[in-house]
Amino acid sequence: MFAPHLATALLLIASSAFGSRAGVQHLLRQQADTNSTNSFDVASCPGYSLDSLTSTKNGLTAKLNLAGAACNAFGTDVANLTIQVTYESQSRLHVNIFDTANSQFTIPESIVARPTASGSSNAHNSDLVFNYDATPFAFWITRRSAPNATPLFDTRVSSLPPTPIAPVIVGDNSTALDGFPLVFENQYLQLASSLPLGANVYGLGEVVASSGIRRDVGTDGGVGTIQNDWARDIADPIDQNIYGVHPIYMEHRFNSTTNTSQSHGVFLFNAAGADILLLTPPSSNVSLIEYRLLGGTLDFYFISGPTPQTVMEQYAEIVGTPTWQPYWGFGFHLCRWGYPNITAVKEVVAKMRAANIPLETMWNDIDLYHAVRDFTSDPVSFPPAEMKAFIAELHQNNQHYIPIVDAAIAKQVNSTDIYDPYSKGTDLDVFIKNPDGTEYIGQVWPGYTVFPDWFAPNALAWWTEGLKNWTAAGINFSGIWLDMNEASSFCDGSCGTGIDISNTSTPFLLPGVPGNLLTNYPEGYNLTISGPSGNITVNGTLTFDAPAPATLSARGIGAGNQTDVELNAPPYTIHNANGRLSIHALATNATHTGGYAELDTHNLWGLMEAEATHKALKTLLPGQRPFIISRSAFASAGKWAGHWLGDNFSQWKYMYLSIQGILQHQMFQIPFVGADTCGFNDNSDEELCNRWMQLAAFTPFYRNHNIKGAISQEPFVWDSVANASRTAIAVRYALLPYWYSLFANASLSGTPPVRALFWEFPNEPELFAVDRQFMVGSDILVTPVLTPNVSSVDGIFPGRGKTVWRDWYTHDVLDAVVGANTTLAAPLGHINVHVRDGAALLLHETPAYTVEETRQGAFALLVTQSADGHAFGKTYLDDGISDPPGPSTTVTVQASKSSVKISGVGKFHVAQKLTQVTILGVTKKPATVTVGGKTVKSTYASAQQQLVLTGLSVDLNANAGTTIAWK
Ligand SMILES: *[C@@H]1O[C@H](CO)[C@@H](O)[C@H](O)[C@H]1NC(C)=O
Ligand SMILES: *[C@@H]1O[C@H](CO)[C@@H](O)[C@H](O)[C@H]1NC(C)=O
Ligand SMILES: *[C@@H]1O[C@H](CO)[C@@H](O)[C@H](O)[C@H]1NC(C)=O
Ligand SMILES: *[C@@H]1O[C@H](CO)[C@@H](O)[C@H](O)[C@H]1NC(C)=O
């Protein structure tokens, strides 16, 4: 399969969108040639000097003037900069360094709205302090509470020894820069800050990091991390740029003298193609973070934490809190690429029912489409009328349907090939253009394509109409899945003009067809033991009321109208693992409405599509929360959509790696996230799918998805997987009120629903790199099996012996090793779940087939008292669908030594009663137990110190509350 020349290598990388092999990428990297510039000694760049400082209401502003002869390393030095320092809130300090002429690109406010300073914030009441040297200009950020401690961020690094950095392209030395001065050029910006040696850094993404959740800062002269920020359609390679871009990191500092820790965050608000490096200069007592950007400005936010979770909440204050999810979104989703027709899809729905495995939402990939075109269904294999009836039946059964939407729009092949989304879009001028104003043509699944330009004033109305007509034509979806939106295109940049657009074949073989059969055995399949495996029209008419053109911010249009910018091959070569920025993407000179260049806005495409889709769904499904999963994302995308971790592999390693992906996106404020369960690329197998269906039941977005041509992996395919799935889904559905409350907290305050262990236990350094276990909220700890052929699993139980962990299923107290691993039994079909002491979890008593049926049942309560009898929990309840959220009721449960008080506050009427209460940690069998003063029957189990009350009928609305007491 390996190709000796670039053209074929390009085909391979295209096909690797769904089936890559590491060797292919390596080959491609060697061959991609940019003829980019040579090494440049940035150590000779002059830096800046600060002048004309004036105080402002919330901070200060000053000029930064170039402090010597321009070095013009990778572009032209900008002589005059402005720095604005704004103490925006007690916890947030905004340091913005921009070109005084305002000609660099800045992200328009209409795309990412940012907060303003609170009126009373100033240098004297902020947690953070801005300090600076005037010449050469450098700044550092300290905590007000510890002015002499190592700064949180410190750009006084220009004298640190240079560190060699491997080029992404053999022979191209442009990235092997010397020295770390501040550089601000029209096509290259550089800023570095020291970090404590070996700092605990988390975030920066999107990435599948070989280091795990804690990023590698390197050791003595080594580069640990090159985080490349260039959104890319590629099947989850390790340590390379992938689908999304999130320039936010959190650093966690632990002081071993005091046994205390503090976290802070740094967000660079810049969407340019970039490398963010973590390294440790040779013979140096610090590590370093360095930003190398192809454009934009140095617009930094510093947030003071001081805990991991407050850092995340403060980040949400900048980019916005995540969108509210509908309650049904937490159900189990099923999808695959390769269902040949509606009959096959119906059969899968029926088999799920027959196997009694809850199916909440059925999905379709591009098989649904006619001629692989958006907003269509194939008249033969997915006839619209039959789809309409099928979806109506799902809805009748409280189930849902979600189709895929691809980023690119097919170009009509000839004048008789009428495709309304294309022709109307052309009329309404909503597609991206070439620099000369002609239509920009790329190539995706349907053949030659155009691409929506989200800056175009008519784009939203056109997109809404396309989705509306699709619904009218039978595809009555409940949510939308956005794919290929990096945006991906199979040509290297523009496919050109005057090409033969009638050729609609993809430039590579689809998986599962002769020549590209997925004949590899599942990972770990033992051929010797097992022998050869046997398993192995365009719809509707668009009508428009085009709205008045939206006005876009004129400031910061950037490379689009800067005349001295090399749009096609920026002089500095970022570590885009594809090589040239245009490979498998749009050309960087593609032009958006208002003159915006793709070079500046590439990383925003997925975000803007998600926003447009969110707004379209609000119009089409009024009053309901839009359910959207998007592959590409940029900072703030969680406001509009959730995310899945892209095209992973049916391998054990990728099941493990899914945990870091989910944790990353909690930091990025896109908490509704999950991996393709059982793996996408390659053939899955029974044991892997068994473990993965159980693990993913404890992650927010729970979807099994498979590639075309691979063996089936729906959970009913193997009996053991069916069993394991039923078990795990029952736990998930029991916990839905808890999940839902965690997501309400996320939408209200940015609190992460899924947590790394150290986010809850920040003073236990043995947890700082743990990513083989995770917590759901503060109370549930999940210890999944991540390796084949084992019946036990090791896990660490935080709290250093002071926290009691009880088994979810048996309620037995775990005899945990303090500060080290405990070995747990984990036979196939069992996932270890432990409940922390001090918890009070309101549960659905009887998990049912669908989320709606589950919701209609009664509540149960699980209380796990700590040693002093304390337990506390809050559950947020509402109708689960209203947008904006309607009335809600919060049920608070508070336990003390011998009582549990339950009270509801709020205006949402909770129809279901609490019928069963389990209290753990009751040290001896009570003589009497009362509920609301009346004696009730109970059972007691001394081994678990468990008191169980059944047959209750507690009203959760009652403001006065209900007290359960025992003595
Ligand atoms: C790089 O330079 C070589 C030799 O001058 C030339 O043949 C090739 O086309 C160039 N490649 C690019 C991408 O400009
Ligand atoms: C790149 O660096 C290598 C090793 O230092 C050197 O041999 C080579 O000549 C350099 N190439 C260019 C184009 O500067
Ligand atoms: C811009 O910077 C140059 C070079 O440092 C300096 O000489 C000049 O005075 C600056 N211009 C303004 C308007 O500050
Ligand atoms: C840790 O805390 C001690 C006591 O407050 C302090 O003296 C020391 O400087 C701190 N260490 C670091 C690395 O900040």
Short mmCIF file of C-alpha atoms and ligand atoms in Angstrom, two decimals, residues 148-150 253-260, ligand 4:
data_model
loop_
_atom_site.label_atom_id
_atom_site.label_comp_id
_atom_site.label_asym_id
_atom_site.label_seq_id
_atom_site.Cartn_x
_atom_site.Cartn_y
_atom_site.Cartn_z
CA ASN A 148 7.98 36.38 45.69
CA ALA A 149 6.98 32.90 44.56
CA THR A 150 7.93 31.66 41.10
CA ARG A 253 1.72 23.42 41.20
CA PHE A 254 2.27 21.34 44.26
CA ASN A 255 4.35 22.46 47.20
CA SER A 256 5.75 19.42 48.96
CA THR A 257 6.74 21.47 52.01
CA THR A 258 3.22 22.58 52.74
CA ASN A 259 1.43 19.72 50.96
CA THR A 260 -0.77 22.22 49.19
C1 LIG B 4 6.52 26.00 49.48
O1 LIG B 4 6.02 26.58 50.62
C2 LIG B 4 7.01 27.03 51.52
C3 LIG B 4 6.34 27.46 52.80
O2 LIG B 4 5.36 28.44 52.54
C4 LIG B 4 7.79 28.15 50.86
O3 LIG B 4 8.80 28.60 51.72
C5 LIG B 4 8.39 27.63 49.57
O4 LIG B 4 9.01 28.68 48.86
C6 LIG B 4 7.33 27.02 48.69
N1 LIG B 4 7.96 26.37 47.55
C7 LIG B 4 7.72 26.74 46.30
C8 LIG B 4 8.44 25.97 45.25
O5 LIG B 4 6.95 27.63 46.02
#
